[in-house]
Amino acid sequence: RPELSLVASTLGSRVASWSAECEVELERTVGFVVGTAAWTLRMVVRHGEKLRPVLYTDADRHSVRSQSGSFFCLESESGNSLIPLLWSSKRQGVVATSAAAAETIAAFQGLSLSLPLFDAMYSDSALVVKIDNSQVLSLVKNGVSDKLYFTCKSANVRANALAELQARDVVSFEHCRTNLQKADLYTKVLERLKFQGGARSIGLNLVESERGSQWKVYNAFVAFRSTVIADDMEMMFFLFD
């Protein structure tokens, strides 16, 4: 259930300061899980299509520390074939001073998780990283300069690291339109139609449950938005076991 990554991260951050509001949110989330029990994650491979490794990364600055999201998969150029492999939703460890800085840190975090798996699978091709921020693409292409840099030193260090990876042909950065960004689902709460589209884009088969409409529960979830994001995604197993 990759679509639960963000809510598990959000609820996990509240464990140390649990409140009645958290109890209500947990009940809504469990209700959503029950209502969508028939949903399945699947892979689709069309005959004759060649798959390539692709990493989608994104970030959202709705709190002091931004939320990073990444989705690693094998997909075809046309997008008709997709094999989901790895996904993540995690709060950044540093404060980003701009959207581009947050996107840079998110790309670095996503590569830190995906490169070990990529190295085990491929040795003669570059990992394609798709980002929807043009400034980040300019930074990884030209490197950090006096005219184009972040006030956050940690973001500059990561931008130089990304530029070095591209110079060594380990990764290849490409621009991705925001409406095609598969990692968007892991960074922010989306409205119903966008959530449906995002869930389908990562390989989820949205089958209506016999227990009733899951969207009544989901709409209640959208009404609640916590401003605190979890550090550790492992809290999901504690909350939903």
PDB file of C-alpha atoms in Angstrom:
ATOM      1  CA  ARG A   1       0.000   0.000   0.000  1.00  0.00           C
ATOM      2  CA  PRO A   2       2.376   2.753  -1.169  1.00  0.00           C
ATOM      3  CA  GLU A   3      -0.394   5.376  -1.045  1.00  0.00           C
ATOM      4  CA  LEU A   4      -0.337   5.096   2.771  1.00  0.00           C
ATOM      5  CA  SER A   5       3.289   6.211   3.068  1.00  0.00           C
ATOM      6  CA  LEU A   6       2.491   9.873   3.700  1.00  0.00           C
ATOM      7  CA  VAL A   7      -0.265   9.311   6.258  1.00  0.00           C
ATOM      8  CA  ALA A   8       1.867   6.756   8.104  1.00  0.00           C
ATOM      9  CA  SER A   9       4.691   9.285   8.204  1.00  0.00           C
ATOM     10  CA  THR A  10       2.360  12.011   9.470  1.00  0.00           C
ATOM     11  CA  LEU A  11       0.813   9.886  12.208  1.00  0.00           C
ATOM     12  CA  GLY A  12       4.152   8.437  13.221  1.00  0.00           C
ATOM     13  CA  SER A  13       5.437  11.912  14.017  1.00  0.00           C
ATOM     14  CA  ARG A  14       2.663  12.391  16.579  1.00  0.00           C
ATOM     15  CA  VAL A  15       3.374   9.310  18.698  1.00  0.00           C
ATOM     16  CA  ALA A  16       5.406  11.267  21.254  1.00  0.00           C
ATOM     17  CA  SER A  17       2.619  13.849  21.644  1.00  0.00           C
ATOM     18  CA  TRP A  18      -0.489  11.782  20.979  1.00  0.00           C
ATOM     19  CA  SER A  19      -3.828  13.580  21.373  1.00  0.00           C
ATOM     20  CA  ALA A  20      -7.549  13.104  20.818  1.00  0.00           C
ATOM     21  CA  GLU A  21      -7.147  14.650  17.370  1.00  0.00           C
ATOM     22  CA  CYS A  22      -4.610  11.958  16.517  1.00  0.00           C
ATOM     23  CA  GLU A  23      -7.056   9.280  17.649  1.00  0.00           C
ATOM     24  CA  VAL A  24      -9.682  10.639  15.254  1.00  0.00           C
ATOM     25  CA  GLU A  25      -7.168  10.740  12.427  1.00  0.00           C
ATOM     26  CA  LEU A  26      -6.047   7.181  13.150  1.00  0.00           C
ATOM     27  CA  GLU A  27      -9.666   5.979  13.080  1.00  0.00           C
ATOM     28  CA  ARG A  28     -10.216   7.678   9.727  1.00  0.00           C
ATOM     29  CA  THR A  29      -7.049   6.142   8.331  1.00  0.00           C
ATOM     30  CA  VAL A  30      -7.992   2.652   9.492  1.00  0.00           C
ATOM     31  CA  GLY A  31     -11.429   3.192   7.979  1.00  0.00           C
ATOM     32  CA  PHE A  32      -9.795   4.150   4.694  1.00  0.00           C
ATOM     33  CA  VAL A  33      -7.635   1.014   4.797  1.00  0.00           C
ATOM     34  CA  VAL A  34     -10.708  -1.147   5.410  1.00  0.00           C
ATOM     35  CA  GLY A  35     -12.646   0.602   2.668  1.00  0.00           C
ATOM     36  CA  THR A  36      -9.836   0.100   0.169  1.00  0.00           C
ATOM     37  CA  ALA A  37      -8.923  -3.450   1.159  1.00  0.00           C
ATOM     38  CA  ALA A  38      -9.561  -4.611  -2.407  1.00  0.00           C
ATOM     39  CA  TRP A  39      -6.917  -2.288  -3.861  1.00  0.00           C
ATOM     40  CA  THR A  40      -3.919  -4.139  -5.298  1.00  0.00           C
ATOM     41  CA  LEU A  41      -0.471  -3.104  -6.449  1.00  0.00           C
ATOM     42  CA  ARG A  42       0.347  -4.614  -9.806  1.00  0.00           C
ATOM     43  CA  MET A  43       3.005  -4.508 -12.495  1.00  0.00           C
ATOM     44  CA  VAL A  44       2.150  -4.139 -16.166  1.00  0.00           C
ATOM     45  CA  VAL A  45       4.556  -5.198 -18.925  1.00  0.00           C
ATOM     46  CA  ARG A  46       3.514  -4.783 -22.552  1.00  0.00           C
ATOM     47  CA  HIS A  47       4.967  -7.159 -25.129  1.00  0.00           C
ATOM     48  CA  GLY A  48       7.887  -5.691 -27.040  1.00  0.00           C
ATOM     49  CA  GLU A  49       8.430  -2.668 -24.769  1.00  0.00           C
ATOM     50  CA  LYS A  50      11.863  -2.107 -23.259  1.00  0.00           C
ATOM     51  CA  LEU A  51      11.995  -1.159 -19.593  1.00  0.00           C
ATOM     52  CA  ARG A  52      14.403   1.329 -18.063  1.00  0.00           C
ATOM     53  CA  PRO A  53      15.087   2.268 -14.412  1.00  0.00           C
ATOM     54  CA  VAL A  54      13.460   5.585 -13.459  1.00  0.00           C
ATOM     55  CA  LEU A  55      13.461   7.468 -10.161  1.00  0.00           C
ATOM     56  CA  TYR A  56      10.836  10.161  -9.492  1.00  0.00           C
ATOM     57  CA  THR A  57      11.621  12.618  -6.691  1.00  0.00           C
ATOM     58  CA  ASP A  58       9.625  15.521  -5.290  1.00  0.00           C
ATOM     59  CA  ALA A  59       9.373  17.735  -2.215  1.00  0.00           C
ATOM     60  CA  ASP A  60       6.729  19.887  -0.515  1.00  0.00           C
ATOM     61  CA  ARG A  61       7.479  22.842   1.771  1.00  0.00           C
ATOM     62  CA  HIS A  62       4.270  22.979   3.813  1.00  0.00           C
ATOM     63  CA  SER A  63       6.136  22.910   7.139  1.00  0.00           C
ATOM     64  CA  VAL A  64       9.458  24.071   8.565  1.00  0.00           C
ATOM     65  CA  ARG A  65      11.190  20.945   7.308  1.00  0.00           C
ATOM     66  CA  SER A  66      10.041  19.817   3.875  1.00  0.00           C
ATOM     67  CA  GLN A  67       8.638  16.414   3.041  1.00  0.00           C
ATOM     68  CA  SER A  68      10.607  14.311   0.552  1.00  0.00           C
ATOM     69  CA  GLY A  69       9.015  11.724  -1.683  1.00  0.00           C
ATOM     70  CA  SER A  70      10.539   9.252  -4.120  1.00  0.00           C
ATOM     71  CA  PHE A  71       9.299   6.453  -6.360  1.00  0.00           C
ATOM     72  CA  PHE A  72      11.717   4.022  -8.037  1.00  0.00           C
ATOM     73  CA  CYS A  73      10.406   1.796 -10.813  1.00  0.00           C
ATOM     74  CA  LEU A  74      11.056   0.157 -14.144  1.00  0.00           C
ATOM     75  CA  GLU A  75       8.999   1.708 -16.909  1.00  0.00           C
ATOM     76  CA  SER A  76       8.889   2.002 -20.684  1.00  0.00           C
ATOM     77  CA  GLU A  77       9.342   5.186 -22.698  1.00  0.00           C
ATOM     78  CA  SER A  78       5.611   5.226 -23.474  1.00  0.00           C
ATOM     79  CA  GLY A  79       4.645   4.733 -19.833  1.00  0.00           C
ATOM     80  CA  ASN A  80       2.385   1.780 -20.641  1.00  0.00           C
ATOM     81  CA  SER A  81       4.647  -0.696 -18.838  1.00  0.00           C
ATOM     82  CA  LEU A  82       5.454  -0.236 -15.143  1.00  0.00           C
ATOM     83  CA  ILE A  83       7.078  -2.311 -12.403  1.00  0.00           C
ATOM     84  CA  PRO A  84       7.082  -0.540  -8.976  1.00  0.00           C
ATOM     85  CA  LEU A  85      10.178  -1.343  -6.927  1.00  0.00           C
ATOM     86  CA  LEU A  86      10.703   1.152  -4.087  1.00  0.00           C
ATOM     87  CA  TRP A  87       9.000   4.210  -2.619  1.00  0.00           C
ATOM     88  CA  SER A  88       9.576   6.542   0.302  1.00  0.00           C
ATOM     89  CA  SER A  89       7.998   9.465   2.153  1.00  0.00           C
ATOM     90  CA  LYS A  90      10.182  11.110   4.773  1.00  0.00           C
ATOM     91  CA  ARG A  91      10.735  14.459   6.452  1.00  0.00           C
ATOM     92  CA  GLN A  92      13.988  16.156   5.537  1.00  0.00           C
ATOM     93  CA  GLY A  93      16.637  16.451   8.209  1.00  0.00           C
ATOM     94  CA  VAL A  94      17.531  20.067   7.398  1.00  0.00           C
ATOM     95  CA  VAL A  95      15.543  23.252   6.807  1.00  0.00           C
ATOM     96  CA  ALA A  96      15.381  24.131   3.104  1.00  0.00           C
ATOM     97  CA  THR A  97      15.344  27.848   2.332  1.00  0.00           C
ATOM     98  CA  SER A  98      13.664  27.489  -1.070  1.00  0.00           C
ATOM     99  CA  ALA A  99      11.661  25.050  -3.174  1.00  0.00           C
ATOM    100  CA  ALA A 100      14.722  24.258  -5.290  1.00  0.00           C
ATOM    101  CA  ALA A 101      16.767  23.478  -2.180  1.00  0.00           C
ATOM    102  CA  ALA A 102      14.020  21.138  -0.936  1.00  0.00           C
ATOM    103  CA  GLU A 103      13.876  19.423  -4.347  1.00  0.00           C
ATOM    104  CA  THR A 104      17.656  19.005  -4.345  1.00  0.00           C
ATOM    105  CA  ILE A 105      17.643  17.386  -0.918  1.00  0.00           C
ATOM    106  CA  ALA A 106      14.724  15.148  -1.969  1.00  0.00           C
ATOM    107  CA  ALA A 107      16.636  13.997  -5.063  1.00  0.00           C
ATOM    108  CA  PHE A 108      19.686  13.201  -2.948  1.00  0.00           C
ATOM    109  CA  GLN A 109      17.588  11.222  -0.452  1.00  0.00           C
ATOM    110  CA  GLY A 110      15.855   9.315  -3.244  1.00  0.00           C
ATOM    111  CA  LEU A 111      19.163   8.386  -4.857  1.00  0.00           C
ATOM    112  CA  SER A 112      20.581   7.254  -1.511  1.00  0.00           C
ATOM    113  CA  LEU A 113      17.767   4.699  -1.300  1.00  0.00           C
ATOM    114  CA  SER A 114      17.607   3.680  -4.965  1.00  0.00           C
ATOM    115  CA  LEU A 115      21.239   3.484  -6.064  1.00  0.00           C
ATOM    116  CA  PRO A 116      22.090   0.283  -4.111  1.00  0.00           C
ATOM    117  CA  LEU A 117      19.185  -1.519  -5.767  1.00  0.00           C
ATOM    118  CA  PHE A 118      19.996   0.014  -9.139  1.00  0.00           C
ATOM    119  CA  ASP A 119      23.661  -1.067  -8.903  1.00  0.00           C
ATOM    120  CA  ALA A 120      22.566  -4.633  -8.192  1.00  0.00           C
ATOM    121  CA  MET A 121      20.345  -4.678 -11.299  1.00  0.00           C
ATOM    122  CA  TYR A 122      22.227  -2.629 -13.909  1.00  0.00           C
ATOM    123  CA  SER A 123      25.865  -2.012 -14.731  1.00  0.00           C
ATOM    124  CA  ASP A 124      25.877  -0.514 -18.236  1.00  0.00           C
ATOM    125  CA  SER A 125      23.174   2.173 -18.085  1.00  0.00           C
ATOM    126  CA  ALA A 126      22.418   5.372 -16.189  1.00  0.00           C
ATOM    127  CA  LEU A 127      19.586   5.782 -13.725  1.00  0.00           C
ATOM    128  CA  VAL A 128      17.033   8.273 -15.036  1.00  0.00           C
ATOM    129  CA  VAL A 129      15.950  10.776 -12.362  1.00  0.00           C
ATOM    130  CA  LYS A 130      12.843  12.836 -13.119  1.00  0.00           C
ATOM    131  CA  ILE A 131      12.392  16.195 -11.349  1.00  0.00           C
ATOM    132  CA  ASP A 132       9.808  18.922 -11.961  1.00  0.00           C
ATOM    133  CA  ASN A 133      12.041  21.832 -10.873  1.00  0.00           C
ATOM    134  CA  SER A 134      14.073  23.488 -13.646  1.00  0.00           C
ATOM    135  CA  GLN A 135      16.489  25.219 -11.251  1.00  0.00           C
ATOM    136  CA  VAL A 136      17.606  21.869  -9.838  1.00  0.00           C
ATOM    137  CA  LEU A 137      18.251  20.606 -13.374  1.00  0.00           C
ATOM    138  CA  SER A 138      20.365  23.686 -14.070  1.00  0.00           C
ATOM    139  CA  LEU A 139      22.361  23.138 -10.878  1.00  0.00           C
ATOM    140  CA  VAL A 140      23.144  19.491 -11.586  1.00  0.00           C
ATOM    141  CA  LYS A 141      24.137  20.413 -15.130  1.00  0.00           C
ATOM    142  CA  ASN A 142      26.353  23.406 -14.342  1.00  0.00           C
ATOM    143  CA  GLY A 143      27.144  22.926 -10.673  1.00  0.00           C
ATOM    144  CA  VAL A 144      26.801  25.479  -7.866  1.00  0.00           C
ATOM    145  CA  SER A 145      28.222  28.903  -8.769  1.00  0.00           C
ATOM    146  CA  ASP A 146      28.408  32.322  -7.123  1.00  0.00           C
ATOM    147  CA  LYS A 147      25.356  33.455  -9.095  1.00  0.00           C
ATOM    148  CA  LEU A 148      23.306  30.305  -8.562  1.00  0.00           C
ATOM    149  CA  TYR A 149      23.562  28.809  -5.106  1.00  0.00           C
ATOM    150  CA  PHE A 150      21.536  28.096  -1.975  1.00  0.00           C
ATOM    151  CA  THR A 151      21.926  29.892   1.336  1.00  0.00           C
ATOM    152  CA  CYS A 152      21.703  26.434   2.918  1.00  0.00           C
ATOM    153  CA  LYS A 153      25.167  24.846   2.802  1.00  0.00           C
ATOM    154  CA  SER A 154      23.786  21.312   3.072  1.00  0.00           C
ATOM    155  CA  ALA A 155      21.743  21.878  -0.108  1.00  0.00           C
ATOM    156  CA  ASN A 156      24.852  23.126  -1.968  1.00  0.00           C
ATOM    157  CA  VAL A 157      26.790  20.036  -0.930  1.00  0.00           C
ATOM    158  CA  ARG A 158      24.009  17.777  -2.188  1.00  0.00           C
ATOM    159  CA  ALA A 159      23.681  19.729  -5.443  1.00  0.00           C
ATOM    160  CA  ASN A 160      27.410  19.263  -6.113  1.00  0.00           C
ATOM    161  CA  ALA A 161      27.073  15.558  -5.315  1.00  0.00           C
ATOM    162  CA  LEU A 162      24.220  15.235  -7.836  1.00  0.00           C
ATOM    163  CA  ALA A 163      26.272  17.102 -10.450  1.00  0.00           C
ATOM    164  CA  GLU A 164      29.180  14.724  -9.888  1.00  0.00           C
ATOM    165  CA  LEU A 165      26.946  11.679 -10.289  1.00  0.00           C
ATOM    166  CA  GLN A 166      25.700  13.023 -13.613  1.00  0.00           C
ATOM    167  CA  ALA A 167      29.246  13.853 -14.769  1.00  0.00           C
ATOM    168  CA  ARG A 168      30.213  10.234 -14.103  1.00  0.00           C
ATOM    169  CA  ASP A 169      27.178   9.016 -16.099  1.00  0.00           C
ATOM    170  CA  VAL A 170      25.797   7.244 -13.046  1.00  0.00           C
ATOM    171  CA  VAL A 171      22.503   9.116 -13.306  1.00  0.00           C
ATOM    172  CA  SER A 172      20.758  11.169 -15.956  1.00  0.00           C
ATOM    173  CA  PHE A 173      18.413  13.979 -14.912  1.00  0.00           C
ATOM    174  CA  GLU A 174      15.284  14.756 -16.923  1.00  0.00           C
ATOM    175  CA  HIS A 175      12.527  17.317 -16.513  1.00  0.00           C
ATOM    176  CA  CYS A 176       9.091  15.995 -15.597  1.00  0.00           C
ATOM    177  CA  ARG A 177       5.847  17.906 -15.775  1.00  0.00           C
ATOM    178  CA  THR A 178       4.174  18.328 -12.396  1.00  0.00           C
ATOM    179  CA  ASN A 179       1.015  16.483 -13.460  1.00  0.00           C
ATOM    180  CA  LEU A 180       3.175  13.481 -14.432  1.00  0.00           C
ATOM    181  CA  GLN A 181       5.246  13.475 -11.228  1.00  0.00           C
ATOM    182  CA  LYS A 182       4.642  10.064  -9.619  1.00  0.00           C
ATOM    183  CA  ALA A 183       6.349  11.103  -6.360  1.00  0.00           C
ATOM    184  CA  ASP A 184       3.766  13.843  -5.731  1.00  0.00           C
ATOM    185  CA  LEU A 185       1.628  11.312  -3.858  1.00  0.00           C
ATOM    186  CA  TYR A 186       4.314  10.958  -1.166  1.00  0.00           C
ATOM    187  CA  THR A 187       4.780  14.641  -0.351  1.00  0.00           C
ATOM    188  CA  LYS A 188       1.360  16.213   0.154  1.00  0.00           C
ATOM    189  CA  VAL A 189      -2.347  15.534   0.686  1.00  0.00           C
ATOM    190  CA  LEU A 190      -4.102  15.581  -2.686  1.00  0.00           C
ATOM    191  CA  GLU A 191      -7.730  16.120  -3.564  1.00  0.00           C
ATOM    192  CA  ARG A 192      -9.786  13.122  -4.581  1.00  0.00           C
ATOM    193  CA  LEU A 193      -9.313  13.152  -8.368  1.00  0.00           C
ATOM    194  CA  LYS A 194      -5.575  13.888  -8.129  1.00  0.00           C
ATOM    195  CA  PHE A 195      -5.223  11.160  -5.517  1.00  0.00           C
ATOM    196  CA  GLN A 196      -6.944   8.672  -7.811  1.00  0.00           C
ATOM    197  CA  GLY A 197      -4.728   9.631 -10.730  1.00  0.00           C
ATOM    198  CA  GLY A 198      -1.592   9.464  -8.596  1.00  0.00           C
ATOM    199  CA  ALA A 199      -2.542   6.065  -7.191  1.00  0.00           C
ATOM    200  CA  ARG A 200      -3.124   4.662 -10.672  1.00  0.00           C
ATOM    201  CA  SER A 201       0.142   6.124 -11.965  1.00  0.00           C
ATOM    202  CA  ILE A 202       2.175   4.120  -9.430  1.00  0.00           C
ATOM    203  CA  GLY A 203       0.482   0.837 -10.336  1.00  0.00           C
ATOM    204  CA  LEU A 204      -2.475   0.613  -7.963  1.00  0.00           C
ATOM    205  CA  ASN A 205      -5.622  -1.092  -9.206  1.00  0.00           C
ATOM    206  CA  LEU A 206      -8.500   0.833  -7.586  1.00  0.00           C
ATOM    207  CA  VAL A 207     -11.126  -1.828  -7.010  1.00  0.00           C
ATOM    208  CA  GLU A 208     -14.268  -0.707  -5.167  1.00  0.00           C
ATOM    209  CA  SER A 209     -14.632  -2.535  -1.860  1.00  0.00           C
ATOM    210  CA  GLU A 210     -17.843  -4.349  -0.982  1.00  0.00           C
ATOM    211  CA  ARG A 211     -17.776  -2.687   2.434  1.00  0.00           C
ATOM    212  CA  GLY A 212     -18.814   0.677   1.037  1.00  0.00           C
ATOM    213  CA  SER A 213     -17.420   3.741  -0.598  1.00  0.00           C
ATOM    214  CA  GLN A 214     -13.875   4.401   0.550  1.00  0.00           C
ATOM    215  CA  TRP A 215     -14.072   8.013  -0.550  1.00  0.00           C
ATOM    216  CA  LYS A 216     -16.369   8.995   2.315  1.00  0.00           C
ATOM    217  CA  VAL A 217     -13.529   8.048   4.616  1.00  0.00           C
ATOM    218  CA  TYR A 218     -10.872   9.614   2.392  1.00  0.00           C
ATOM    219  CA  ASN A 219     -12.700  12.944   2.170  1.00  0.00           C
ATOM    220  CA  ALA A 220     -12.737  13.052   5.962  1.00  0.00           C
ATOM    221  CA  PHE A 221      -8.993  12.375   5.921  1.00  0.00           C
ATOM    222  CA  VAL A 222      -8.325  15.254   3.503  1.00  0.00           C
ATOM    223  CA  ALA A 223     -10.122  17.632   5.899  1.00  0.00           C
ATOM    224  CA  PHE A 224      -7.436  16.897   8.473  1.00  0.00           C
ATOM    225  CA  ARG A 225      -3.849  17.848   7.706  1.00  0.00           C
ATOM    226  CA  SER A 226      -1.100  17.537  10.234  1.00  0.00           C
ATOM    227  CA  THR A 227       1.805  19.974  10.002  1.00  0.00           C
ATOM    228  CA  VAL A 228       4.248  17.557  11.562  1.00  0.00           C
ATOM    229  CA  ILE A 229       5.923  14.922   9.381  1.00  0.00           C
ATOM    230  CA  ALA A 230       7.526  11.717  10.666  1.00  0.00           C
ATOM    231  CA  ASP A 231      11.224  11.028  10.560  1.00  0.00           C
ATOM    232  CA  ASP A 232      10.930   7.262  10.322  1.00  0.00           C
ATOM    233  CA  MET A 233       8.614   5.388   7.940  1.00  0.00           C
ATOM    234  CA  GLU A 234       8.915   2.260  10.084  1.00  0.00           C
ATOM    235  CA  MET A 235       6.213   3.685  12.349  1.00  0.00           C
ATOM    236  CA  MET A 236       3.714   2.488   9.753  1.00  0.00           C
ATOM    237  CA  PHE A 237       4.149  -1.066  10.982  1.00  0.00           C
ATOM    238  CA  PHE A 238       3.498   0.024  14.565  1.00  0.00           C
ATOM    239  CA  LEU A 239       0.337   1.913  13.619  1.00  0.00           C
ATOM    240  CA  PHE A 240      -1.233  -0.597  11.263  1.00  0.00           C
ATOM    241  CA  ASP A 241      -0.107  -3.966  12.603  1.00  0.00           C
TER     242      ASP A 241
END
